[in-house]
């Protein structure tokens, strides 16, 4: 029978044996830890929602004309005949959970972050998967540009703590409803003579949602869009003021950014601020994070009328940039010692020593498989143990053994009765220095 293979566009995250560091679980744990830590410093708290929701949530939240909803959703009927979709993004679910759990009762400002898998039926390629992972943050309740600046700064701080360099922050505004109305007319007037040359998708967008043409990845569309009028010339006084204040705050906070009037973002619910973080290190998939303000969304879900803003960053792309910049990932705890028993009696002794160590928070492992000492030592080295201790009948009879440091091959004699005390001491110094 043929071997069963992983579904297209997905990948495994492994403890070892992955050729690329971004597919090692230690890399994921590190990046997730930093993202959690920095978010906590900014006052954001974790929310976890199901990985699937009623399909309708994404139709209403992400938008009927978005690429995500029209082309990319994993949608199926459950056994009860309900239409269910694997979540393609986090914002709609967080809004649903916020409303359903009445969190508005708990205060006027709410700041959340989430980490988890997202599902999009896309053409798999480097940096683009059918199951990918996002870290995202959402802030509800504050309409002022300080909130926008805080969120952009949070995203950049996470990248910075990870050591990522050479990022570009592109900031734009899509204005309020009034600004977009004025801009839409100007954009349609500009695009009309090019209508026949636009891609099929963009022809459809021309009718339904012309702003989205600015977001097209089609090269010919991009060329046409290049000469399009700028939304910045069509802003209402309120939207203009919001954007200017945001730029001022970013300047004051020394957050470098570029105003890019072609960013509109793919989702329907954005208003005013939108932003993307780009890298030159990933080839075609050059956006590592993106977000924007979506003041109307919570009310549209029949929740309270709260202003809101959020971002999401693709963790695969974050780790791939780290890999291409050869950033080091701190290693997690490795075994302090590896016990190697020779014979049945020693096996039991080693098992008990290992168990005692583990009950005392000392990371250890023991050899239960190898027939020969050299291959046992190879195993100890492979798992990154610092010391090994070989126990046979001589050691058990005399009560004397030796502790061998694997990197230096240096051996020190040790009384078995003292071993646990010595390991406790070594473990506390190892913890202090890591
Ligand atoms: P793109 O323009 O690359 O398709 P997007 O606009 O669809 O991105 P968002 O919906 O804003 O992306 O998702 C937030 C982030 O999630 C992106 O900036 C990107 O880093 C990541 N991302 C999106 N889709 C994928 C995918 N299929 N595979 C891996 N990462 C993804
Ligand atoms: Mg996309």
mmCIF file of C-alpha atoms in Angstrom, residues 94-359:
data_model
loop_
_atom_site.group_PDB
_atom_site.id
_atom_site.type_symbol
_atom_site.label_atom_id
_atom_site.label_comp_id
_atom_site.label_asym_id
_atom_site.label_seq_id
_atom_site.Cartn_x
_atom_site.Cartn_y
_atom_site.Cartn_z
ATOM 1 C CA UNK A 94 -12.286 37.391 18.211
ATOM 2 C CA UNK A 95 -15.172 39.807 17.554
ATOM 3 C CA UNK A 96 -17.674 36.946 17.762
ATOM 4 C CA UNK A 97 -16.183 35.699 21.037
ATOM 5 C CA UNK A 98 -16.095 39.218 22.469
ATOM 6 C CA UNK A 99 -19.797 39.724 21.771
ATOM 7 C CA UNK A 100 -20.921 36.221 22.696
ATOM 8 C CA UNK A 101 -19.141 36.334 26.065
ATOM 9 C CA UNK A 102 -20.357 39.871 26.845
ATOM 10 C CA UNK A 103 -16.817 41.086 27.437
ATOM 11 C CA UNK A 104 -17.973 44.679 26.855
ATOM 12 C CA UNK A 105 -19.402 44.466 30.384
ATOM 13 C CA UNK A 106 -15.882 44.078 31.778
ATOM 14 C CA UNK A 107 -14.602 47.525 30.783
ATOM 15 C CA UNK A 108 -14.322 50.091 28.032
ATOM 16 C CA UNK A 109 -10.969 49.046 26.555
ATOM 17 C CA UNK A 110 -10.125 45.489 25.523
ATOM 18 C CA UNK A 111 -6.780 44.327 24.185
ATOM 19 C CA UNK A 112 -6.352 40.765 22.954
ATOM 20 C CA UNK A 113 -3.762 38.645 21.214
ATOM 21 C CA UNK A 114 -4.083 35.229 19.633
ATOM 22 C CA UNK A 115 -1.737 32.604 18.196
ATOM 23 C CA UNK A 116 -2.815 29.702 16.073
ATOM 24 C CA UNK A 117 -3.334 28.014 12.746
ATOM 25 C CA UNK A 118 -5.307 29.604 9.914
ATOM 26 C CA UNK A 119 -6.539 27.812 6.799
ATOM 27 C CA UNK A 120 -6.647 29.112 3.254
ATOM 28 C CA UNK A 121 -7.048 27.070 0.116
ATOM 29 C CA UNK A 122 -4.241 28.762 -1.821
ATOM 30 C CA UNK A 123 -1.752 27.555 -4.391
ATOM 31 C CA UNK A 124 1.036 26.254 -2.168
ATOM 32 C CA UNK A 125 4.464 27.790 -2.683
ATOM 33 C CA UNK A 126 7.313 29.007 -0.539
ATOM 34 C CA UNK A 127 5.863 31.250 2.181
ATOM 35 C CA UNK A 128 2.289 30.361 1.221
ATOM 36 C CA UNK A 129 0.563 27.375 2.804
ATOM 37 C CA UNK A 130 -2.929 25.967 3.203
ATOM 38 C CA UNK A 131 -2.442 25.774 6.947
ATOM 39 C CA UNK A 132 -0.344 28.648 8.208
ATOM 40 C CA UNK A 133 -0.050 30.251 11.626
ATOM 41 C CA UNK A 134 -0.679 33.779 12.723
ATOM 42 C CA UNK A 135 0.070 35.836 15.743
ATOM 43 C CA UNK A 136 -2.417 38.687 15.931
ATOM 44 C CA UNK A 137 -3.483 41.479 18.254
ATOM 45 C CA UNK A 138 -6.751 43.392 18.463
ATOM 46 C CA UNK A 139 -7.630 46.500 20.481
ATOM 47 C CA UNK A 140 -11.243 47.558 21.033
ATOM 48 C CA UNK A 141 -12.599 50.768 22.487
ATOM 49 C CA UNK A 142 -10.169 53.520 21.490
ATOM 50 C CA UNK A 143 -10.685 55.507 18.321
ATOM 51 C CA UNK A 144 -7.708 57.867 18.689
ATOM 52 C CA UNK A 145 -4.508 57.472 16.648
ATOM 53 C CA UNK A 146 -2.493 56.689 19.807
ATOM 54 C CA UNK A 147 -4.077 53.234 19.661
ATOM 55 C CA UNK A 148 -3.023 52.809 16.031
ATOM 56 C CA UNK A 149 0.535 53.884 16.851
ATOM 57 C CA UNK A 150 0.660 51.549 19.875
ATOM 58 C CA UNK A 151 -0.349 48.576 17.787
ATOM 59 C CA UNK A 152 2.130 49.276 14.995
ATOM 60 C CA UNK A 153 4.846 49.751 17.604
ATOM 61 C CA UNK A 154 3.877 46.460 19.298
ATOM 62 C CA UNK A 155 4.254 44.544 16.049
ATOM 63 C CA UNK A 156 7.625 46.127 15.351
ATOM 64 C CA UNK A 157 8.843 45.515 18.900
ATOM 65 C CA UNK A 158 8.118 41.806 18.482
ATOM 66 C CA UNK A 159 10.176 41.707 15.288
ATOM 67 C CA UNK A 160 12.908 43.727 16.938
ATOM 68 C CA UNK A 161 13.144 41.462 20.008
ATOM 69 C CA UNK A 162 13.528 38.534 17.642
ATOM 70 C CA UNK A 163 16.456 40.353 16.061
ATOM 71 C CA UNK A 164 14.835 40.842 12.650
ATOM 72 C CA UNK A 165 16.377 43.595 10.550
ATOM 73 C CA UNK A 166 15.627 45.399 7.273
ATOM 74 C CA UNK A 167 11.868 45.733 7.609
ATOM 75 C CA UNK A 168 9.785 48.416 5.998
ATOM 76 C CA UNK A 169 6.551 49.641 7.520
ATOM 77 C CA UNK A 170 4.094 50.943 4.936
ATOM 78 C CA UNK A 171 1.283 53.030 6.354
ATOM 79 C CA UNK A 172 -1.800 54.383 4.639
ATOM 80 C CA UNK A 173 -5.354 55.416 5.343
ATOM 81 C CA UNK A 174 -8.414 54.194 3.495
ATOM 82 C CA UNK A 175 -10.394 57.027 5.077
ATOM 83 C CA UNK A 176 -13.876 56.936 6.540
ATOM 84 C CA UNK A 177 -17.050 56.181 4.583
ATOM 85 C CA UNK A 178 -17.255 59.781 3.350
ATOM 86 C CA UNK A 179 -13.629 59.796 2.107
ATOM 87 C CA UNK A 180 -14.019 56.441 0.397
ATOM 88 C CA UNK A 181 -17.167 57.590 -1.424
ATOM 89 C CA UNK A 182 -15.299 60.543 -2.911
ATOM 90 C CA UNK A 183 -12.256 58.443 -3.717
ATOM 91 C CA UNK A 184 -14.240 55.637 -5.322
ATOM 92 C CA UNK A 185 -15.668 58.076 -7.882
ATOM 93 C CA UNK A 186 -12.194 59.398 -8.730
ATOM 94 C CA UNK A 187 -10.760 55.862 -8.947
ATOM 95 C CA UNK A 188 -13.556 54.597 -11.213
ATOM 96 C CA UNK A 189 -13.090 57.607 -13.505
ATOM 97 C CA UNK A 190 -9.393 56.814 -13.739
ATOM 98 C CA UNK A 191 -9.846 53.062 -14.268
ATOM 99 C CA UNK A 192 -12.707 53.177 -16.791
ATOM 100 C CA UNK A 193 -10.493 53.659 -19.894
ATOM 101 C CA UNK A 194 -8.343 50.681 -18.756
ATOM 102 C CA UNK A 195 -11.286 48.405 -17.980
ATOM 103 C CA UNK A 196 -10.654 45.990 -20.858
ATOM 104 C CA UNK A 197 -6.992 45.598 -19.874
ATOM 105 C CA UNK A 198 -7.685 44.701 -16.257
ATOM 106 C CA UNK A 199 -7.495 41.090 -15.038
ATOM 107 C CA UNK A 200 -10.753 39.146 -14.820
ATOM 108 C CA UNK A 201 -10.732 39.485 -11.026
ATOM 109 C CA UNK A 202 -10.230 43.216 -11.213
ATOM 110 C CA UNK A 203 -13.010 43.608 -13.807
ATOM 111 C CA UNK A 204 -15.312 42.047 -11.238
ATOM 112 C CA UNK A 205 -13.888 44.262 -8.501
ATOM 113 C CA UNK A 206 -14.563 47.302 -10.703
ATOM 114 C CA UNK A 207 -18.268 46.702 -10.170
ATOM 115 C CA UNK A 208 -18.268 45.388 -6.638
ATOM 116 C CA UNK A 209 -15.334 46.845 -4.756
ATOM 117 C CA UNK A 210 -13.017 48.993 -6.910
ATOM 118 C CA UNK A 211 -10.635 49.886 -4.052
ATOM 119 C CA UNK A 212 -9.546 46.295 -3.980
ATOM 120 C CA UNK A 213 -8.055 46.669 -7.468
ATOM 121 C CA UNK A 214 -5.255 48.589 -5.756
ATOM 122 C CA UNK A 215 -4.438 45.368 -3.874
ATOM 123 C CA UNK A 216 -4.208 43.213 -7.030
ATOM 124 C CA UNK A 217 -1.111 41.057 -7.482
ATOM 125 C CA UNK A 218 -1.565 40.852 -11.264
ATOM 126 C CA UNK A 219 1.423 42.595 -12.948
ATOM 127 C CA UNK A 220 -0.696 44.390 -15.583
ATOM 128 C CA UNK A 221 -3.173 45.571 -12.916
ATOM 129 C CA UNK A 222 -0.241 46.819 -10.872
ATOM 130 C CA UNK A 223 1.046 48.834 -13.819
ATOM 131 C CA UNK A 224 -2.353 50.446 -14.384
ATOM 132 C CA UNK A 225 -2.867 51.122 -10.694
ATOM 133 C CA UNK A 226 0.492 52.856 -10.525
ATOM 134 C CA UNK A 227 -0.972 56.016 -12.097
ATOM 135 C CA UNK A 228 -4.236 55.946 -10.108
ATOM 136 C CA UNK A 229 -5.275 58.971 -8.046
ATOM 137 C CA UNK A 230 -4.320 58.876 -4.386
ATOM 138 C CA UNK A 231 -6.802 58.394 -1.572
ATOM 139 C CA UNK A 232 -4.750 60.924 0.363
ATOM 140 C CA UNK A 233 -6.209 63.639 -1.902
ATOM 141 C CA UNK A 234 -9.780 62.628 -1.043
ATOM 142 C CA UNK A 235 -9.765 62.421 2.734
ATOM 143 C CA UNK A 236 -12.494 63.966 4.867
ATOM 144 C CA UNK A 237 -11.158 66.470 7.454
ATOM 145 C CA UNK A 238 -11.608 63.876 10.242
ATOM 146 C CA UNK A 239 -9.734 61.133 8.373
ATOM 147 C CA UNK A 240 -6.992 63.534 7.361
ATOM 148 C CA UNK A 241 -6.550 64.655 10.944
ATOM 149 C CA UNK A 242 -6.428 61.039 12.195
ATOM 150 C CA UNK A 243 -3.772 60.106 9.658
ATOM 151 C CA UNK A 244 -1.635 63.181 10.285
ATOM 152 C CA UNK A 245 -1.714 62.564 14.038
ATOM 153 C CA UNK A 246 -0.748 58.937 13.545
ATOM 154 C CA UNK A 247 2.236 59.941 11.403
ATOM 155 C CA UNK A 248 3.227 62.512 14.016
ATOM 156 C CA UNK A 249 3.063 59.933 16.832
ATOM 157 C CA UNK A 250 5.142 57.449 14.852
ATOM 158 C CA UNK A 251 7.721 60.185 14.192
ATOM 159 C CA UNK A 252 7.812 61.073 17.883
ATOM 160 C CA UNK A 253 8.163 57.422 18.906
ATOM 161 C CA UNK A 254 10.953 57.028 16.321
ATOM 162 C CA UNK A 255 9.123 54.307 14.473
ATOM 163 C CA UNK A 256 10.351 54.471 10.869
ATOM 164 C CA UNK A 257 7.618 54.167 8.228
ATOM 165 C CA UNK A 258 6.779 54.982 4.626
ATOM 166 C CA UNK A 259 3.434 56.456 3.538
ATOM 167 C CA UNK A 260 2.199 54.156 0.766
ATOM 168 C CA UNK A 261 -1.093 55.297 -0.725
ATOM 169 C CA UNK A 262 -1.592 52.035 -2.643
ATOM 170 C CA UNK A 263 -2.172 49.866 0.409
ATOM 171 C CA UNK A 264 -5.844 49.055 0.888
ATOM 172 C CA UNK A 265 -5.654 45.602 2.482
ATOM 173 C CA UNK A 266 -7.694 42.648 1.304
ATOM 174 C CA UNK A 267 -10.524 42.649 3.829
ATOM 175 C CA UNK A 268 -13.763 44.594 3.549
ATOM 176 C CA UNK A 269 -13.952 45.945 7.045
ATOM 177 C CA UNK A 270 -11.024 48.372 7.158
ATOM 178 C CA UNK A 271 -11.384 52.132 7.733
ATOM 179 C CA UNK A 272 -8.786 54.844 8.257
ATOM 180 C CA UNK A 273 -5.405 53.357 9.188
ATOM 181 C CA UNK A 274 -4.018 50.387 7.260
ATOM 182 C CA UNK A 275 -0.437 49.126 7.356
ATOM 183 C CA UNK A 276 1.853 46.379 6.146
ATOM 184 C CA UNK A 277 5.312 45.290 7.166
ATOM 185 C CA UNK A 278 7.464 44.199 4.265
ATOM 186 C CA UNK A 279 10.756 42.400 3.979
ATOM 187 C CA UNK A 280 13.161 42.012 1.094
ATOM 188 C CA UNK A 281 14.217 38.599 2.387
ATOM 189 C CA UNK A 282 11.327 36.397 1.256
ATOM 190 C CA UNK A 283 11.072 36.795 -2.500
ATOM 191 C CA UNK A 284 7.481 37.075 -3.738
ATOM 192 C CA UNK A 285 5.838 36.592 -0.336
ATOM 193 C CA UNK A 286 7.193 39.844 1.016
ATOM 194 C CA UNK A 287 4.512 40.829 3.539
ATOM 195 C CA UNK A 288 5.183 39.472 6.993
ATOM 196 C CA UNK A 289 2.543 41.367 8.895
ATOM 197 C CA UNK A 290 -0.399 43.616 8.220
ATOM 198 C CA UNK A 291 -3.333 45.253 9.881
ATOM 199 C CA UNK A 292 -5.742 48.099 10.079
ATOM 200 C CA UNK A 293 -8.614 49.839 11.778
ATOM 201 C CA UNK A 294 -12.096 48.338 11.472
ATOM 202 C CA UNK A 295 -14.390 50.547 13.513
ATOM 203 C CA UNK A 296 -17.690 49.219 12.165
ATOM 204 C CA UNK A 297 -17.149 45.478 12.457
ATOM 205 C CA UNK A 298 -18.269 44.779 16.015
ATOM 206 C CA UNK A 299 -21.512 46.707 15.544
ATOM 207 C CA UNK A 300 -22.053 44.884 12.253
ATOM 208 C CA UNK A 301 -21.967 41.644 14.246
ATOM 209 C CA UNK A 302 -24.730 43.075 16.479
ATOM 210 C CA UNK A 303 -22.251 43.924 19.204
ATOM 211 C CA UNK A 304 -21.623 47.311 20.813
ATOM 212 C CA UNK A 305 -20.463 50.093 18.511
ATOM 213 C CA UNK A 306 -16.801 50.026 19.518
ATOM 214 C CA UNK A 307 -13.859 51.287 17.488
ATOM 215 C CA UNK A 308 -11.293 48.563 16.805
ATOM 216 C CA UNK A 309 -7.915 47.976 15.244
ATOM 217 C CA UNK A 310 -5.763 44.896 14.788
ATOM 218 C CA UNK A 311 -2.903 43.210 12.992
ATOM 219 C CA UNK A 312 -1.759 39.719 12.149
ATOM 220 C CA UNK A 313 1.677 38.429 11.321
ATOM 221 C CA UNK A 314 2.392 35.161 9.552
ATOM 222 C CA UNK A 315 4.655 33.090 11.800
ATOM 223 C CA UNK A 316 6.116 30.971 8.977
ATOM 224 C CA UNK A 317 7.255 34.119 7.219
ATOM 225 C CA UNK A 318 8.640 35.596 10.456
ATOM 226 C CA UNK A 319 10.712 32.462 11.009
ATOM 227 C CA UNK A 320 11.796 32.280 7.393
ATOM 228 C CA UNK A 321 13.100 35.846 7.597
ATOM 229 C CA UNK A 322 14.921 34.935 10.809
ATOM 230 C CA UNK A 323 16.421 31.947 9.040
ATOM 231 C CA UNK A 324 17.546 33.991 6.063
ATOM 232 C CA UNK A 325 19.109 36.506 8.454
ATOM 233 C CA UNK A 326 20.779 33.603 10.308
ATOM 234 C CA UNK A 327 19.435 34.693 13.681
ATOM 235 C CA UNK A 328 20.204 32.393 16.586
ATOM 236 C CA UNK A 329 17.458 30.645 18.482
ATOM 237 C CA UNK A 330 18.194 30.023 22.154
ATOM 238 C CA UNK A 331 18.075 26.296 22.877
ATOM 239 C CA UNK A 332 15.668 24.942 25.455
ATOM 240 C CA UNK A 333 16.749 22.725 28.342
ATOM 241 C CA UNK A 334 18.793 19.702 27.344
ATOM 242 C CA UNK A 335 19.378 16.699 29.629
ATOM 243 C CA UNK A 336 21.976 17.466 32.295
ATOM 244 C CA UNK A 337 22.968 13.826 32.411
ATOM 245 C CA UNK A 338 22.486 10.626 30.471
ATOM 246 C CA UNK A 339 22.600 7.394 32.431
ATOM 247 C CA UNK A 340 24.028 4.351 30.688
ATOM 248 C CA UNK A 341 23.354 1.030 32.464
ATOM 249 C CA UNK A 342 25.342 -2.150 31.836
ATOM 250 C CA UNK A 343 23.264 -5.169 32.825
ATOM 251 C CA UNK A 344 19.855 -5.768 34.334
ATOM 252 C CA UNK A 345 20.625 -4.648 37.885
ATOM 253 C CA UNK A 346 22.153 -1.389 36.646
ATOM 254 C CA UNK A 347 19.107 -0.769 34.464
ATOM 255 C CA UNK A 348 16.893 -0.619 37.499
ATOM 256 C CA UNK A 349 19.372 1.593 39.376
ATOM 257 C CA UNK A 350 19.619 3.987 36.419
ATOM 258 C CA UNK A 351 15.857 4.066 36.084
ATOM 259 C CA UNK A 352 15.508 4.987 39.752
ATOM 260 C CA UNK A 353 18.267 7.614 39.579
ATOM 261 C CA UNK A 354 16.626 9.155 36.508
ATOM 262 C CA UNK A 355 13.246 9.175 38.206
ATOM 263 C CA UNK A 356 14.665 10.852 41.322
ATOM 264 C CA UNK A 357 16.340 13.479 39.159
ATOM 265 C CA UNK A 358 13.122 14.163 37.283
ATOM 266 C CA UNK A 359 11.187 14.487 40.516
#
